[in-house]
mmCIF file of C-alpha atoms in Angstrom:
data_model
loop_
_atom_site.group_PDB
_atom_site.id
_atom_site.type_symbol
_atom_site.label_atom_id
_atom_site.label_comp_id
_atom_site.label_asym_id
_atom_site.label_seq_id
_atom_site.Cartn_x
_atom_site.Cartn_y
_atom_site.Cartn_z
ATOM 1 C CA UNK A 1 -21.130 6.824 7.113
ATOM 2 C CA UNK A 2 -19.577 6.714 3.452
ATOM 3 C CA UNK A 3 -19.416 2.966 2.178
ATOM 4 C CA UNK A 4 -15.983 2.241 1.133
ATOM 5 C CA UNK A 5 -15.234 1.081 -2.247
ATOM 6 C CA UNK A 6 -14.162 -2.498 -2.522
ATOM 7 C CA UNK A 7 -11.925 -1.914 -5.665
ATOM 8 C CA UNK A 8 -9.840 1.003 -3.501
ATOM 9 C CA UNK A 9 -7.384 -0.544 -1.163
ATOM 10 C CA UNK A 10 -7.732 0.938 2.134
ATOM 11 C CA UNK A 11 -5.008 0.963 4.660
ATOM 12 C CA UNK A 12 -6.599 -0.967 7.975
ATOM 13 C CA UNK A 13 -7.796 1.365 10.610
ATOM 14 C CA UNK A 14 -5.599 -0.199 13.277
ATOM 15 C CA UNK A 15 -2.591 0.123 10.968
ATOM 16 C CA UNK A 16 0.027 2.900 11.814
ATOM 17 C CA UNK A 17 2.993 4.182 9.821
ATOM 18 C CA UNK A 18 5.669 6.094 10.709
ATOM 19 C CA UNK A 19 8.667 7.201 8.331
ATOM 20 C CA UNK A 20 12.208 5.586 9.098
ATOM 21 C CA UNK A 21 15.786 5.974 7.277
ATOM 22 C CA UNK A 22 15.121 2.399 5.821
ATOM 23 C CA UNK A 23 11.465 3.282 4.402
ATOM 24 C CA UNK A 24 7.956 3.111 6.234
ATOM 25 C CA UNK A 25 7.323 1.117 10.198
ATOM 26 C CA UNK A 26 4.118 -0.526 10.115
ATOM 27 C CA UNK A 27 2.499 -1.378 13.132
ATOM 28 C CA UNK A 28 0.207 -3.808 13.309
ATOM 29 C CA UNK A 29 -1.869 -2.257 16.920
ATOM 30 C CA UNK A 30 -4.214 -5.136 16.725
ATOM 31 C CA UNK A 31 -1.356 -8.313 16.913
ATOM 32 C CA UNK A 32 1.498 -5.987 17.855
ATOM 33 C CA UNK A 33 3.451 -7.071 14.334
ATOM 34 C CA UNK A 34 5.814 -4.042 13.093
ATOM 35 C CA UNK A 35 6.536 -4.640 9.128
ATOM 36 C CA UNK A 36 9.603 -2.151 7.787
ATOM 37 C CA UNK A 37 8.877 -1.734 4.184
ATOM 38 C CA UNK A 38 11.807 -0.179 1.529
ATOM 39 C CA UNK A 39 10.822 3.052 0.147
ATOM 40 C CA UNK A 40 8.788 1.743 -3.055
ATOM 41 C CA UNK A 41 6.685 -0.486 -1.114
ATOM 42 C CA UNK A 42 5.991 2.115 1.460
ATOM 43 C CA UNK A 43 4.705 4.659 -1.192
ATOM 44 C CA UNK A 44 3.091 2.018 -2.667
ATOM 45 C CA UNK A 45 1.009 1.500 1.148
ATOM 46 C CA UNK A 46 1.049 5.176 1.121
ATOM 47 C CA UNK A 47 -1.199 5.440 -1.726
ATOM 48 C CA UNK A 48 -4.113 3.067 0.080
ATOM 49 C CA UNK A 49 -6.340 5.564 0.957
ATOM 50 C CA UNK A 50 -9.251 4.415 -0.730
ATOM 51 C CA UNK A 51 -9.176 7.100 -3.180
ATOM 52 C CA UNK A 52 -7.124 5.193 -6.027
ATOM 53 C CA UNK A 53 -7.682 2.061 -7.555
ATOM 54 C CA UNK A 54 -5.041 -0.317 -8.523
ATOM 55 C CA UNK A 55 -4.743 0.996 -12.664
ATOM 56 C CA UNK A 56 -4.338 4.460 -10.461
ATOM 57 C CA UNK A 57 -1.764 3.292 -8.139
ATOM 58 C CA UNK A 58 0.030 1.563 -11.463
ATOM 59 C CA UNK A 59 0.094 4.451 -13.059
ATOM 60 C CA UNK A 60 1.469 6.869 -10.112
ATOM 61 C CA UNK A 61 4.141 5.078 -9.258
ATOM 62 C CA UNK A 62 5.046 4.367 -12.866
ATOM 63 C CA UNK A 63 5.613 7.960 -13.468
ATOM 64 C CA UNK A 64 7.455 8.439 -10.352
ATOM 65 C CA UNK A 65 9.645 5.581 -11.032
ATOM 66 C CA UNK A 66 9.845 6.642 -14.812
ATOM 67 C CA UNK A 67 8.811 2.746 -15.906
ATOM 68 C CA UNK A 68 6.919 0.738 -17.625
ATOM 69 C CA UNK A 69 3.124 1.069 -17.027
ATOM 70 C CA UNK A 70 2.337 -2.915 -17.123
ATOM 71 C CA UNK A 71 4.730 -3.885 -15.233
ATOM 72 C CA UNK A 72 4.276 -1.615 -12.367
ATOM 73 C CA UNK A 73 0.432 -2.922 -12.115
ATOM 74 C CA UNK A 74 1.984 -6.135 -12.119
ATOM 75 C CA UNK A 75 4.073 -5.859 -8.917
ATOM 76 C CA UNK A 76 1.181 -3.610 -7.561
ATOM 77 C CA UNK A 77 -1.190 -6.556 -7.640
ATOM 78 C CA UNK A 78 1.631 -8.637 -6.090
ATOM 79 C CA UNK A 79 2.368 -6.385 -3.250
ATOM 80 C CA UNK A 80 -1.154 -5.529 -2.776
ATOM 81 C CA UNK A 81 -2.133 -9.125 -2.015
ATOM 82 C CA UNK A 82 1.518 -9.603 0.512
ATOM 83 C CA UNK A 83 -0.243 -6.528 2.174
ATOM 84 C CA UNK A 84 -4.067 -8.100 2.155
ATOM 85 C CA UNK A 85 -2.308 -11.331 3.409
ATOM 86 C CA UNK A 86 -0.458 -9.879 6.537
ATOM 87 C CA UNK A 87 -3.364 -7.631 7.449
ATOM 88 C CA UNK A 88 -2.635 -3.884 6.529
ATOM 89 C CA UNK A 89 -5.439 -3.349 4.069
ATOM 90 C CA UNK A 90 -9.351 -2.961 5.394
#
């Protein structure tokens, strides 16, 4: 079994996703809690897979969005921690 890497974020095991017109469902299979997240946001859950750290993530969505660098790893961190607080991330 590989270890997983602490400073990856790691979508939950018992998290599902499913595209929707609005953005990404997120089910929550363990306490039955659905989360719809806007398009950025789900991209942003999108890209824990455990194979980018935050600075990665930052930097990938920066270029998508075609802004600033620091400020993307700002809201990153933000969102990251909404998403460790309701559960999603391992």
């Amino acid at each position: 079994m590989t270890q997983r890497d602490p400073t990856k974020p790691n979508l939950h095991s018992e998290i599902t996703t499913r595209e929707v017109d609005e953005g990404l469902l997120v089910h929550d299979e363990r306490s039955g809690q659905v989360h719809v997240l806007n398009r950025s946001a789900g991209r942003l859950l999108g890209l824990c897979d455990g194979r980018h750290d935050v600075g990665e993530i930052a930097r990938i969505l920066a270029l998508e969005g075609n802004v600033d660098e620091s400020r993307t790893a700002a809201d990153v961190r933000t969102i990251l921690a909404q998403f460790q607080r309701l559960g999603l991330l391992a």
